[in-house]
mmCIF file of C-alpha atoms and ligand atoms in Angstrom:
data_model
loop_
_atom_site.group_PDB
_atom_site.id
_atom_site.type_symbol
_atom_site.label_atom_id
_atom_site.label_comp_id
_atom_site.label_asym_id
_atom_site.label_seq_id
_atom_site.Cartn_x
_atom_site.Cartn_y
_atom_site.Cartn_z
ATOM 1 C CA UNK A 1 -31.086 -10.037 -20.705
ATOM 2 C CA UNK A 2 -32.475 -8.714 -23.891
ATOM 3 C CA UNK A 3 -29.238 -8.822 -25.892
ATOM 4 C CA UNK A 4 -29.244 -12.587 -25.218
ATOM 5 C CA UNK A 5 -31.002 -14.562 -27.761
ATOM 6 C CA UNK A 6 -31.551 -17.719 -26.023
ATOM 7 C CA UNK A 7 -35.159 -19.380 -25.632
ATOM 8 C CA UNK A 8 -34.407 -20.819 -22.148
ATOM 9 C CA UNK A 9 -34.574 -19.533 -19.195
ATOM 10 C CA UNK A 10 -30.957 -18.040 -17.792
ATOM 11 C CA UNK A 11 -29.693 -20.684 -14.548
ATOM 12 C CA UNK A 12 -27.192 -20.247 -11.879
ATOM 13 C CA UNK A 13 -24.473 -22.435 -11.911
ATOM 14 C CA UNK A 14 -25.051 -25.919 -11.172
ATOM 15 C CA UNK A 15 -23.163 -27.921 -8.131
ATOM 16 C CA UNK A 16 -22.744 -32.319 -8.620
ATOM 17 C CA UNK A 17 -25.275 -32.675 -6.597
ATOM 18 C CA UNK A 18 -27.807 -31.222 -9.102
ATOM 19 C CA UNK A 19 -26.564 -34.247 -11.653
ATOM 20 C CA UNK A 20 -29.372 -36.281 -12.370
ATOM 21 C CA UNK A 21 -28.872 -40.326 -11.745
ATOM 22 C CA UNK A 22 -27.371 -42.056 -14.164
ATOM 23 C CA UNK A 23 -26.628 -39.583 -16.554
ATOM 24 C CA UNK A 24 -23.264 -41.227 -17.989
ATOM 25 C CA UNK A 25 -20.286 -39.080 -18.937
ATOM 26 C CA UNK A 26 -20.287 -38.019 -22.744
ATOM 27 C CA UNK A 27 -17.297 -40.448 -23.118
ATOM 28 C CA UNK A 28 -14.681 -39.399 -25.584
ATOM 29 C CA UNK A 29 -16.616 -39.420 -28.916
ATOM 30 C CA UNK A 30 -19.549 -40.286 -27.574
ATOM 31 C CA UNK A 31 -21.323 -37.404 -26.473
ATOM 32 C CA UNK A 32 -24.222 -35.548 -28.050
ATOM 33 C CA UNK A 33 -24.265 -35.021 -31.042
ATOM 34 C CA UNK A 34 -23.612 -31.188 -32.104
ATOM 35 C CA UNK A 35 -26.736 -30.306 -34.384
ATOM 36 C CA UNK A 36 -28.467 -30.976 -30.898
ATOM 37 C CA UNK A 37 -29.998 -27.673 -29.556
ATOM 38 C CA UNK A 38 -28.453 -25.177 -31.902
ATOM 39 C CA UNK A 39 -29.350 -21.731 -30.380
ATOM 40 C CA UNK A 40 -30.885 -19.127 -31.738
ATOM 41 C CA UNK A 41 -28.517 -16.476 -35.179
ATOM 42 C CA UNK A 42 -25.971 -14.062 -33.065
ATOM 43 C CA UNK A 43 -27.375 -10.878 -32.219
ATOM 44 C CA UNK A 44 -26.995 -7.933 -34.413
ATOM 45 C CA UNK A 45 -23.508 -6.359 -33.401
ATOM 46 C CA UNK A 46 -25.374 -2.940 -31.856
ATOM 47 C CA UNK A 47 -28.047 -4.390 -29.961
ATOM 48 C CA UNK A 48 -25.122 -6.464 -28.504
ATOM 49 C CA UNK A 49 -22.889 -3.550 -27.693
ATOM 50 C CA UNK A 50 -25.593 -2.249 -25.430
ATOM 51 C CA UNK A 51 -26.436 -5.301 -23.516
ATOM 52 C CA UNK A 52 -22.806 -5.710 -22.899
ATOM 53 C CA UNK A 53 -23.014 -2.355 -21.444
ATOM 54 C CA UNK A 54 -25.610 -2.973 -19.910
ATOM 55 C CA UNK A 55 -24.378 -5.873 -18.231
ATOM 56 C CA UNK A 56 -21.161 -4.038 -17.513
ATOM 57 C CA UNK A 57 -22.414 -1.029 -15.642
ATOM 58 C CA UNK A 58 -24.383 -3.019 -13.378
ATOM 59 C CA UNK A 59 -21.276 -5.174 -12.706
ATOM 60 C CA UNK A 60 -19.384 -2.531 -11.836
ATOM 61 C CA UNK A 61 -22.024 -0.586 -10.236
ATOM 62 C CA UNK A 62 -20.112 -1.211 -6.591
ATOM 63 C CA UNK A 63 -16.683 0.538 -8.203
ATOM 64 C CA UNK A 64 -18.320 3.227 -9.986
ATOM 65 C CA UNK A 65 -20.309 3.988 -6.587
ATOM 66 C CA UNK A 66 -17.102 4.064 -4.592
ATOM 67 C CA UNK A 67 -15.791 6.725 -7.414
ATOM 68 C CA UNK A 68 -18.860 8.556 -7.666
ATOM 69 C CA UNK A 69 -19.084 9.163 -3.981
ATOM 70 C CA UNK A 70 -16.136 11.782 -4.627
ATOM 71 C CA UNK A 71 -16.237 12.830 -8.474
ATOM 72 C CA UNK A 72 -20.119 13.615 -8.318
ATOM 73 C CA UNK A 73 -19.836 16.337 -5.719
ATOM 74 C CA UNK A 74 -18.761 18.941 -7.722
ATOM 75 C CA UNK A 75 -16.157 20.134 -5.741
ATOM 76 C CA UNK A 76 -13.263 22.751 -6.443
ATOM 77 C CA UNK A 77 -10.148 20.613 -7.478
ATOM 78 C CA UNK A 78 -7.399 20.943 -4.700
ATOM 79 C CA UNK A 79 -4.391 19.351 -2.836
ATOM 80 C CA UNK A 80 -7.020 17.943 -0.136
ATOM 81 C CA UNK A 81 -9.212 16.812 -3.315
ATOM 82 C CA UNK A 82 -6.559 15.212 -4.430
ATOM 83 C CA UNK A 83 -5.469 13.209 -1.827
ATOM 84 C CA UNK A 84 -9.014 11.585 -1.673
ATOM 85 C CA UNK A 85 -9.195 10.887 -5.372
ATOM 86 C CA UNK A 86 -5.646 8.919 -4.776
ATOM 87 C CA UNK A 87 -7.421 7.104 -1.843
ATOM 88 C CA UNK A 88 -10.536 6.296 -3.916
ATOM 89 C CA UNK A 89 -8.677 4.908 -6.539
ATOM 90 C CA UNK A 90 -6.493 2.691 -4.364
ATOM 91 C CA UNK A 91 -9.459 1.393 -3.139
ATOM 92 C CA UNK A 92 -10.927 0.412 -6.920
ATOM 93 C CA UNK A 93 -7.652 -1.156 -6.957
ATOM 94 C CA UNK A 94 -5.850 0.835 -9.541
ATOM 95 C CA UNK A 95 -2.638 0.086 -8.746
ATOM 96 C CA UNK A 96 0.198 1.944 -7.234
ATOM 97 C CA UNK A 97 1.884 2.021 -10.517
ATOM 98 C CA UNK A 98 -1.415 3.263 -12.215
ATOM 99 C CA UNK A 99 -2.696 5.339 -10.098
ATOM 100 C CA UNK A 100 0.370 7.594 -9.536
ATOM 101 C CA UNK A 101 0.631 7.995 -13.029
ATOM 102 C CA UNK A 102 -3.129 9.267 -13.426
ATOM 103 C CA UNK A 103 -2.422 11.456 -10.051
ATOM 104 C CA UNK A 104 0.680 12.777 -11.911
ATOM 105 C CA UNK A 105 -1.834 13.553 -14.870
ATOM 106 C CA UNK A 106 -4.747 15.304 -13.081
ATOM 107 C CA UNK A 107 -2.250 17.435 -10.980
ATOM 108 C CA UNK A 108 -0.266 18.942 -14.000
ATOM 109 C CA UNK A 109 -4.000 19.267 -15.794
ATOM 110 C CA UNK A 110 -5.469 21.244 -12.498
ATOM 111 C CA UNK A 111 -2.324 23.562 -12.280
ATOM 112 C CA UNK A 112 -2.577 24.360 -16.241
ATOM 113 C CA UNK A 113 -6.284 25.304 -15.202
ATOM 114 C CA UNK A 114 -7.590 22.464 -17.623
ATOM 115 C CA UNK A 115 -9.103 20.916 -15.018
ATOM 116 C CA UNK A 116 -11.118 23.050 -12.417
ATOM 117 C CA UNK A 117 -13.514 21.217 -10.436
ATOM 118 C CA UNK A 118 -14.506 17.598 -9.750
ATOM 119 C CA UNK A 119 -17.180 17.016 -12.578
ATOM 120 C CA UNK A 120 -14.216 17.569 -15.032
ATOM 121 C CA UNK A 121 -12.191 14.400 -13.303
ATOM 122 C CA UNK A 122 -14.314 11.742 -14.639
ATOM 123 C CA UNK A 123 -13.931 12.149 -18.307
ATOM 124 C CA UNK A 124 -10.304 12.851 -18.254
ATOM 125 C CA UNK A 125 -9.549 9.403 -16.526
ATOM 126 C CA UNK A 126 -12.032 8.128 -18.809
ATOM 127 C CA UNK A 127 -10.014 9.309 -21.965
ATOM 128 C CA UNK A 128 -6.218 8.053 -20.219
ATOM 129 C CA UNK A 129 -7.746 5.015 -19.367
ATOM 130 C CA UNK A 130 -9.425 3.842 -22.851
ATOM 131 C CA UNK A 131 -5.983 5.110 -23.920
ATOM 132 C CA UNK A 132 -4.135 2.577 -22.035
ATOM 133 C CA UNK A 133 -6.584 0.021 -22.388
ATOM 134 C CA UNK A 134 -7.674 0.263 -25.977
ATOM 135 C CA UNK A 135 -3.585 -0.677 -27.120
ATOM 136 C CA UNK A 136 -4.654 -4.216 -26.171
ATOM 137 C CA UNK A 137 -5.950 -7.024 -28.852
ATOM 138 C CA UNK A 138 -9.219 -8.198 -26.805
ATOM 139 C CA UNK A 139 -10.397 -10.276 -29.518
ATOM 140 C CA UNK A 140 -10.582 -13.692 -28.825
ATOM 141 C CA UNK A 141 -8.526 -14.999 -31.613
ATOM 142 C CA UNK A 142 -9.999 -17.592 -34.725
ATOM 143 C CA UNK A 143 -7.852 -20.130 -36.228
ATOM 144 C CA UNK A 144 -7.884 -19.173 -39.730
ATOM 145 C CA UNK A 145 -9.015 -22.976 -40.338
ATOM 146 C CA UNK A 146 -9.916 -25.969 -38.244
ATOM 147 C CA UNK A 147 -10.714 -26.113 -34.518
ATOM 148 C CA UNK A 148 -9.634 -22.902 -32.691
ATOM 149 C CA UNK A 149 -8.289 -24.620 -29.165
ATOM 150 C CA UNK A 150 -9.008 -22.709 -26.296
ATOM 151 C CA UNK A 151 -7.124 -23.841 -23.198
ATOM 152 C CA UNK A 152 -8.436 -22.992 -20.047
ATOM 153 C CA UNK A 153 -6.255 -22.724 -16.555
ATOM 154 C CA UNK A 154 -7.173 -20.840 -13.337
ATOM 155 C CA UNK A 155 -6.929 -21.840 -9.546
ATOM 156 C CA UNK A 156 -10.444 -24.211 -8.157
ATOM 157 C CA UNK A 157 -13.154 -21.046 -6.955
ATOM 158 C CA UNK A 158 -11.851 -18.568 -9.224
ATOM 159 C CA UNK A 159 -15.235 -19.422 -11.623
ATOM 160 C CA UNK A 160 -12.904 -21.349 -14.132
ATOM 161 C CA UNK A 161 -16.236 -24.169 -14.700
ATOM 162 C CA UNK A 162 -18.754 -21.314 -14.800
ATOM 163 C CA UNK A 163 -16.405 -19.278 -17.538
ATOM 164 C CA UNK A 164 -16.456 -22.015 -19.679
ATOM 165 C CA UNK A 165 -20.261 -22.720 -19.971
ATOM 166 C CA UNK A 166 -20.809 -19.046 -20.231
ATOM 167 C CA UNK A 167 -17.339 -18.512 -22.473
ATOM 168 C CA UNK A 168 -19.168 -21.919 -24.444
ATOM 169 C CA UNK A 169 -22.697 -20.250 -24.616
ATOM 170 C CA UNK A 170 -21.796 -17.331 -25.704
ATOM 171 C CA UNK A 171 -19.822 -18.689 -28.847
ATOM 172 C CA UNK A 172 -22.881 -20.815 -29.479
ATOM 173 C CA UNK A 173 -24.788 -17.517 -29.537
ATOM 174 C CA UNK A 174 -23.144 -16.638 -32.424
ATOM 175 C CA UNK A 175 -23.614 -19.486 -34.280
ATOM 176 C CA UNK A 176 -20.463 -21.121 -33.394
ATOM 177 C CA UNK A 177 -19.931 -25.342 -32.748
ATOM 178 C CA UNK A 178 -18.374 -25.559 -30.052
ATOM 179 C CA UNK A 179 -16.804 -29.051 -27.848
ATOM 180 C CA UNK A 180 -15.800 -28.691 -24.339
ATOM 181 C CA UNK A 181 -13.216 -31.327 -22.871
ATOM 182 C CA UNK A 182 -13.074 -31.767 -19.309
ATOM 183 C CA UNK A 183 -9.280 -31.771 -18.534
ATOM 184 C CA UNK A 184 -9.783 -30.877 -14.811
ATOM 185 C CA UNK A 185 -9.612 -35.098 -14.308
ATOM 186 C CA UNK A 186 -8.011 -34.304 -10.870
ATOM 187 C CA UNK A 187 -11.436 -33.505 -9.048
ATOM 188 C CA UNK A 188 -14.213 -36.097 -10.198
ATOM 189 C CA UNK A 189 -16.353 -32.562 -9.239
ATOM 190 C CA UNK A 190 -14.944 -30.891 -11.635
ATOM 191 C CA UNK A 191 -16.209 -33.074 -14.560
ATOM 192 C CA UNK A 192 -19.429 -33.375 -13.208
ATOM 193 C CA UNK A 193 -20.162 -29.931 -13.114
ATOM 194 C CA UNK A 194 -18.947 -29.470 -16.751
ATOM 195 C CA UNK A 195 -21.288 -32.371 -17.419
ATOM 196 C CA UNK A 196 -24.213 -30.440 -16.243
ATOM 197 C CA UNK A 197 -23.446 -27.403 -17.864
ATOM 198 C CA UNK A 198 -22.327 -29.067 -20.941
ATOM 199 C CA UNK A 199 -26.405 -31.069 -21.074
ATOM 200 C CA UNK A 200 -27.999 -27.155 -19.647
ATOM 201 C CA UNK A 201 -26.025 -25.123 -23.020
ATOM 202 C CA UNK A 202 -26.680 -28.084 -25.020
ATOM 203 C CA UNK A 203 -22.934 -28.675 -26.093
ATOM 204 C CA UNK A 204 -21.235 -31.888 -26.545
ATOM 205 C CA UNK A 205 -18.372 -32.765 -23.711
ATOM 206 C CA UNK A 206 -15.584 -35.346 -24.224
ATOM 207 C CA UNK A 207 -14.492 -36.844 -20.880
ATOM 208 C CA UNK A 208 -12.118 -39.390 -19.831
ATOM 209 C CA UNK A 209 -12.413 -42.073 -16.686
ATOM 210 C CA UNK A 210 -12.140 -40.860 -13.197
ATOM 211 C CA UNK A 211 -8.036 -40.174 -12.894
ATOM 212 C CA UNK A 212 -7.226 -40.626 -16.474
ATOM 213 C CA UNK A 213 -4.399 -39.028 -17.983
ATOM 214 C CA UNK A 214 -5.513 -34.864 -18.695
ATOM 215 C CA UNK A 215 -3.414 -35.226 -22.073
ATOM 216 C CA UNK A 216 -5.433 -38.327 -23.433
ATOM 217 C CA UNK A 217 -8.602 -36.506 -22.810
ATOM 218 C CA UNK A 218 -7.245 -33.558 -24.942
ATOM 219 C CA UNK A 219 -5.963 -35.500 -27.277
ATOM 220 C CA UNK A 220 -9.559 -37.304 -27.656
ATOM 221 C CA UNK A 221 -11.263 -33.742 -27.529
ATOM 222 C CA UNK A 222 -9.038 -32.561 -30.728
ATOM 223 C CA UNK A 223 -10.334 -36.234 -32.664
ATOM 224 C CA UNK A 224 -14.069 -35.068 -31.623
ATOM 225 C CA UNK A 225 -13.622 -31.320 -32.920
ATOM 226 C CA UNK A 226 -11.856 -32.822 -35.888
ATOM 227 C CA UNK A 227 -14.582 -35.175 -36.501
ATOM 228 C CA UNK A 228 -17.399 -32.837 -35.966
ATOM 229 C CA UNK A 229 -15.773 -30.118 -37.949
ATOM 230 C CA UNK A 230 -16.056 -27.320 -34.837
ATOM 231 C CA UNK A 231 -15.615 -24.191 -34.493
ATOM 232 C CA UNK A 232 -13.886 -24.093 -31.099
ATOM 233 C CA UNK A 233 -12.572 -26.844 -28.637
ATOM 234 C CA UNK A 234 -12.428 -25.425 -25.030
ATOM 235 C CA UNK A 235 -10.337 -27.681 -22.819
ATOM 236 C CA UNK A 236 -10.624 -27.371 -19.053
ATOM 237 C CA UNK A 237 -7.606 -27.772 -16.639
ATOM 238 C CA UNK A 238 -6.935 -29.288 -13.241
ATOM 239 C CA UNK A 239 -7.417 -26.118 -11.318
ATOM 240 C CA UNK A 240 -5.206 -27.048 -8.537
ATOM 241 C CA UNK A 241 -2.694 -24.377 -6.578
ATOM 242 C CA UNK A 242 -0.804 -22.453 -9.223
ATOM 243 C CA UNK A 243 2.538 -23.010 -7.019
ATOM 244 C CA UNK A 244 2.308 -26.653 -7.829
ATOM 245 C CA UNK A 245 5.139 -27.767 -9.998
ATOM 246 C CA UNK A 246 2.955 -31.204 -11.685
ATOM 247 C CA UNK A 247 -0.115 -28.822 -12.638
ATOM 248 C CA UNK A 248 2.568 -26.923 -14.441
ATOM 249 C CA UNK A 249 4.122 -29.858 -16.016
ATOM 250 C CA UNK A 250 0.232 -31.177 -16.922
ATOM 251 C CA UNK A 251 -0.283 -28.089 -18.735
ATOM 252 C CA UNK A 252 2.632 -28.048 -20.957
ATOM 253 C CA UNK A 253 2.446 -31.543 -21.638
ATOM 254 C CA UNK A 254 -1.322 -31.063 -22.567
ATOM 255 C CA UNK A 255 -0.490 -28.070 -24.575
ATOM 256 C CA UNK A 256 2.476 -30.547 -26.425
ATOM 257 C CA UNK A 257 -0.365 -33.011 -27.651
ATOM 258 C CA UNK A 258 -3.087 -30.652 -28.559
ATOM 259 C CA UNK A 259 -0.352 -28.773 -30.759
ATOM 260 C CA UNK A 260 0.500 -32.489 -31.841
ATOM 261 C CA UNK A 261 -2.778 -33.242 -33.302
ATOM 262 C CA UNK A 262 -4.148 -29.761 -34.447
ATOM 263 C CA UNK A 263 -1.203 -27.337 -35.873
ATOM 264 C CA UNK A 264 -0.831 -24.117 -33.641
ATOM 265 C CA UNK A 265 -3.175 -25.264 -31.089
ATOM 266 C CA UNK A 266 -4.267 -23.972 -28.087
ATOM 267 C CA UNK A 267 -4.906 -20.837 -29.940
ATOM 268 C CA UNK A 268 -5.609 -18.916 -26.975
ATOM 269 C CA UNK A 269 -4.304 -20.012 -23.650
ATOM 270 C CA UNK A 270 -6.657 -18.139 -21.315
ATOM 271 C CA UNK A 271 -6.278 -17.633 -17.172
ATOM 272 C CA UNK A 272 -9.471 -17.371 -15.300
ATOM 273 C CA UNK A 273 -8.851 -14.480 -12.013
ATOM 274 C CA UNK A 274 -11.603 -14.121 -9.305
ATOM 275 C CA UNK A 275 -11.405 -10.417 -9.634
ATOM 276 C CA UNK A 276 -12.885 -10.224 -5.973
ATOM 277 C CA UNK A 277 -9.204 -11.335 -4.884
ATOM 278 C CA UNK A 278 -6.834 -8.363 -5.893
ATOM 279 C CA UNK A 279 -3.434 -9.258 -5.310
ATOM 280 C CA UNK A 280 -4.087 -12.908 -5.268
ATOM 281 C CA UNK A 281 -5.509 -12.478 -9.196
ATOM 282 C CA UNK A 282 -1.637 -10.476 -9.411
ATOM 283 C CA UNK A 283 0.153 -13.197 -8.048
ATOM 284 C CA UNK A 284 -1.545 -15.750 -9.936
ATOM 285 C CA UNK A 285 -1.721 -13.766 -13.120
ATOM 286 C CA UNK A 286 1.863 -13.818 -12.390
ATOM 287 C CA UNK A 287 2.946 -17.664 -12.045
ATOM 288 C CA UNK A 288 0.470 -19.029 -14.702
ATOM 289 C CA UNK A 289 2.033 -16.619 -17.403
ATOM 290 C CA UNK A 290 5.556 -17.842 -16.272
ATOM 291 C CA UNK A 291 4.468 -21.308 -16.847
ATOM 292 C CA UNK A 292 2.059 -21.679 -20.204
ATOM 293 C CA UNK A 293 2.182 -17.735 -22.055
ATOM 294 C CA UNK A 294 -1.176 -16.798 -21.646
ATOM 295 C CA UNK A 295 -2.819 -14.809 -24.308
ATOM 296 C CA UNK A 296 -5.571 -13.778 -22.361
ATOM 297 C CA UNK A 297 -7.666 -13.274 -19.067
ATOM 298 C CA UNK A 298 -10.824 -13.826 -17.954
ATOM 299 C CA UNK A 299 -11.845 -11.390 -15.125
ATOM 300 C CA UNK A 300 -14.745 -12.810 -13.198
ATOM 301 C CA UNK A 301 -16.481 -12.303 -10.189
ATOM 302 C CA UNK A 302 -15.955 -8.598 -11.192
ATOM 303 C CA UNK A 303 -20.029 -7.952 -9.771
ATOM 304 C CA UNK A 304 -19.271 -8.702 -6.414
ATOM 305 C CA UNK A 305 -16.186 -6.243 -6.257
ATOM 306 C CA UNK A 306 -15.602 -2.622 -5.672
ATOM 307 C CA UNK A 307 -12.036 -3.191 -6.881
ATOM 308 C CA UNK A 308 -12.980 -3.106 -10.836
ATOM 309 C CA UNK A 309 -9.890 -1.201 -11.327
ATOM 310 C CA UNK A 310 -7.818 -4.327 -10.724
ATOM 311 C CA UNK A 311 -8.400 -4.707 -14.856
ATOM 312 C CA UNK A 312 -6.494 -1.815 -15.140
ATOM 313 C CA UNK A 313 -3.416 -3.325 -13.170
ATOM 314 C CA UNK A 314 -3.404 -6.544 -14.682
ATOM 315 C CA UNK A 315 -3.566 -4.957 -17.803
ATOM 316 C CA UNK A 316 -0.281 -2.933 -17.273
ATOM 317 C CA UNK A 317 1.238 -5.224 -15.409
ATOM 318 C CA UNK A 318 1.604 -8.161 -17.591
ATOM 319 C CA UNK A 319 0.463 -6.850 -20.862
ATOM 320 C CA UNK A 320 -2.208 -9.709 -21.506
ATOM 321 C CA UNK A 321 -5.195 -8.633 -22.663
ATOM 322 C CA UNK A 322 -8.122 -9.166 -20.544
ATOM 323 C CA UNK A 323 -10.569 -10.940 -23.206
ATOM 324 C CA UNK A 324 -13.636 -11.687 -21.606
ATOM 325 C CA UNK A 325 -15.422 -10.394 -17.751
ATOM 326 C CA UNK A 326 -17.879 -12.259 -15.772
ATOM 327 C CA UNK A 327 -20.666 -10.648 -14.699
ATOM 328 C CA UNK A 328 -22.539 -12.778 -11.860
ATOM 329 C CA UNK A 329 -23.519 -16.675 -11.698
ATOM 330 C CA UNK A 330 -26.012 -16.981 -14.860
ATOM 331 C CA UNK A 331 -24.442 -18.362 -17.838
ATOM 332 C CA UNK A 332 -25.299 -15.347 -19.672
ATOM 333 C CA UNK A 333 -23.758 -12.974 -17.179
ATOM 334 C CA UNK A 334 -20.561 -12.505 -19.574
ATOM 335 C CA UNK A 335 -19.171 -9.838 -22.030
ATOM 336 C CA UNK A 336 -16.495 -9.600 -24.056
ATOM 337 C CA UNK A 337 -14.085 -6.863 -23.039
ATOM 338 C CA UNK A 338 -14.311 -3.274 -24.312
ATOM 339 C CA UNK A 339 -12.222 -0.907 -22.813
ATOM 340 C CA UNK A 340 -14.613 1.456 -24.309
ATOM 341 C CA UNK A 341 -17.668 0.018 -22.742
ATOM 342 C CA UNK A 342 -15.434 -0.462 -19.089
ATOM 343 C CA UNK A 343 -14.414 3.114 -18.795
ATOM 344 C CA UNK A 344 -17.883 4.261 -19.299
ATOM 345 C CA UNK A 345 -19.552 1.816 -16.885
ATOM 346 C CA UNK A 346 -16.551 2.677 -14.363
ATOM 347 C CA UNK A 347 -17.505 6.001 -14.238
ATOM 348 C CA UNK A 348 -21.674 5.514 -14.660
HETATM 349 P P1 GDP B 401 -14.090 -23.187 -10.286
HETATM 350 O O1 GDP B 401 -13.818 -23.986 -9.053
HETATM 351 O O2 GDP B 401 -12.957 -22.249 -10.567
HETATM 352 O O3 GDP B 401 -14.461 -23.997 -11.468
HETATM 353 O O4 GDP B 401 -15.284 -22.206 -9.922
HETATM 354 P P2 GDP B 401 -16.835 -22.286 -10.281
HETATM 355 O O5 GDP B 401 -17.049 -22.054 -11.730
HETATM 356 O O6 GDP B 401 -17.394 -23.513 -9.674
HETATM 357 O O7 GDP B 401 -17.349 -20.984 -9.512
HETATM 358 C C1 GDP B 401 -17.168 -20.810 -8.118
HETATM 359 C C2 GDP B 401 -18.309 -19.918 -7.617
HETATM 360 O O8 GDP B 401 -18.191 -18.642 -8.196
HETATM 361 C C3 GDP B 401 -19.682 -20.439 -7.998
HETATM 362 O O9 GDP B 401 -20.560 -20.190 -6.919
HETATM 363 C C4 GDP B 401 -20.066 -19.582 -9.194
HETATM 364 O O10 GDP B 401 -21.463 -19.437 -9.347
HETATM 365 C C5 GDP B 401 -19.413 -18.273 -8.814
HETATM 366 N N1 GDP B 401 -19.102 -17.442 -9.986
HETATM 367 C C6 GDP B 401 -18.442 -17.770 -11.106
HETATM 368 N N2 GDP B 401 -18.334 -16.706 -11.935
HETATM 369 C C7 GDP B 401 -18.975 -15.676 -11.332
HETATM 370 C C8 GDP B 401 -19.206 -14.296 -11.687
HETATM 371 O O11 GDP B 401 -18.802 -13.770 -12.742
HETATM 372 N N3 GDP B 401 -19.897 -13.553 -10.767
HETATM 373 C C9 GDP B 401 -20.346 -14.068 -9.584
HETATM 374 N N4 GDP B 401 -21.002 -13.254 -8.756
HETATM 375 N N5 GDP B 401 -20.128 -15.344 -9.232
HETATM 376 C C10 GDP B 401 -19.458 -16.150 -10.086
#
């Protein structure tokens, strides 16, 4: 990836198994230290910007195909033209809601004559689109001082573990400290896989006993960011079933004594999707936002999908911005969001 500045060589993502013996957990406080393996300055902003494209396009290379089977034919515009487009961009996973409200747009463009023939089609979603999308903060906020706490939910197989490393990695990147906490103390797996990602990215990882209370760990994680004077704390979650009324409870009580120790923490409060899921990402989008307020989502999976337009529907559905997109199993395979940089790789 030549926007990535890192010396070693990108991995996929490790399994439990992979953990070498004996390799203790980085108990609370006494992981490695954070001077070890600081990567390489953050790219410069433009070369970045392209990369992320780069990365983009080919992740959505199996929507944009699906779109470009009907808009690259160059086709007069009519009512049986029409009906396909509608059908294409169910299938991309637009939305009902969305995609009646483009339909509504092309149709009243095509009987002023604006629009004429197929080729036209692409850049005129293009423009609503960005339009819709670009009223969202995608930022991934800063605390103006201190620690910024980023608390991380989503359902086991969604790529919660992986979107931390590479969420972890990429704020290292840019010259950023960074301590991950490994909340998820449900699923002994779960902390060992954060353990191996935490030693591969070279970031320090506070962990608590097998079963130990999610809170305590949190509350440890804010003491080692304090300490260490970091730039962000990422705290994992239990991923169990969103329907479960104690995750719920764990969150908001986690959320009570990170707020307790740092002031305005969890800055962010971000909801990992599987975007390979479509109306399961809805529904979950759905009942995590209920429960903790997210202020953001992280779409991944969204390379092994044809159904890229399910960003658009989250996006109007529940008015969270989508922050960050994963972009296959390598740590690097991540980009901030751009609706700029997503309508143009949508329609590649
Ligand atoms: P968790 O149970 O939610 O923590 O999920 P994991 O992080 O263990 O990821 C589950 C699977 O999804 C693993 O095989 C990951 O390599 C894979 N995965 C995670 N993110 C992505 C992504 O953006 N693209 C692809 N193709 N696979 C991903």
């Amino acid at each position: 990836m030549s926007w990535w500045p890192f010396r070693k060589k990108p991995e996929a993502g490790p399994r439990a198994a992979d953990a070498p013996p004996g390799d203790a957990a980085s108990a609370a406080g006494q992981g490695p230290p954070l001077e070890t393996e600081r990567e390489a300055p953050a790219p410069v902003p433009e070369e970045e910007a392209v990369g992320a494209l780069g990365l983009l396009t080919r992740g959505l290379r199996k929507t944009a195909a699906g779109l470009k089977q009907l808009l690259g034919l160059r086709r007069a515009i009519d009512e049986a033209f029409l009906a396909e487009l509608e059908v294409k961009m169910y299938e991309a996973d637009f939305g009902p809601d969305t995609v009646a409200a483009l339909l509504d747009d092309v149709r009243a463009a095509w009987r002023a004559e604006t629009l004429r023939e197929s080729g036209q089609i692409a850049p005129f979603l293009q423009e609503r689109l960005r339009a819709q999308l670009q009223a969202k903060d995608t930022q991934l906020v800063r605390a103006p001082s201190g620690p910024t706490v980023i608390l991380v939910c989503g359902v086991n197989g969604t790529g919660k573990t992986t979107s931390i490393a590479k969420l972890a990695r990429w704020l290292a990147a840019r010259g950023d400290k960074v301590v991950l906490a490994a909340g998820d103390t449900f699923r002994a797996a779960a902390t060992e896989q954060l353990q191996i990602w935490s030693r591969r990215i070279g970031l320090p990882l506070v962990t608590g006993g097998a079963r130990s209370d999610p809170a305590s760990v949190a509350y440890s994680a804010c003491e080692r960011a304090l300490a260490e004077q970091a730039d962000y704390l990422i705290v994992d979650t239990a991923g169990r079933l969103h329907t479960q009324a104690n995750l719920m409870r764990e969150l908001e009580k986690i959320r009570r004594v990170i707020a307790g120790r740092i002031p305005g923490a969890p800055h962010e409060t971000l909801l990992v999707l599987d975007a390979t899921t479509g109306q399961n990402a809805v529904n979950q989008a759905d009942a995590f936002h209920r429960a903790v307020a997210l202020t953001g989502l992280v779409m991944a999976k969204l390379d092994g999908t044809a159904k890229g337009g399910i960003l658009v529907t989250l996006h109007n559905r529940f008015r969270i911005p989508v922050k960050f997109v994963g972009l296959g199993e390598k740590v690097e395979d991540i980009a901030e969001f751009s609706a700029e940089r997503y309508v143009q790789a949508l329609f590649a």
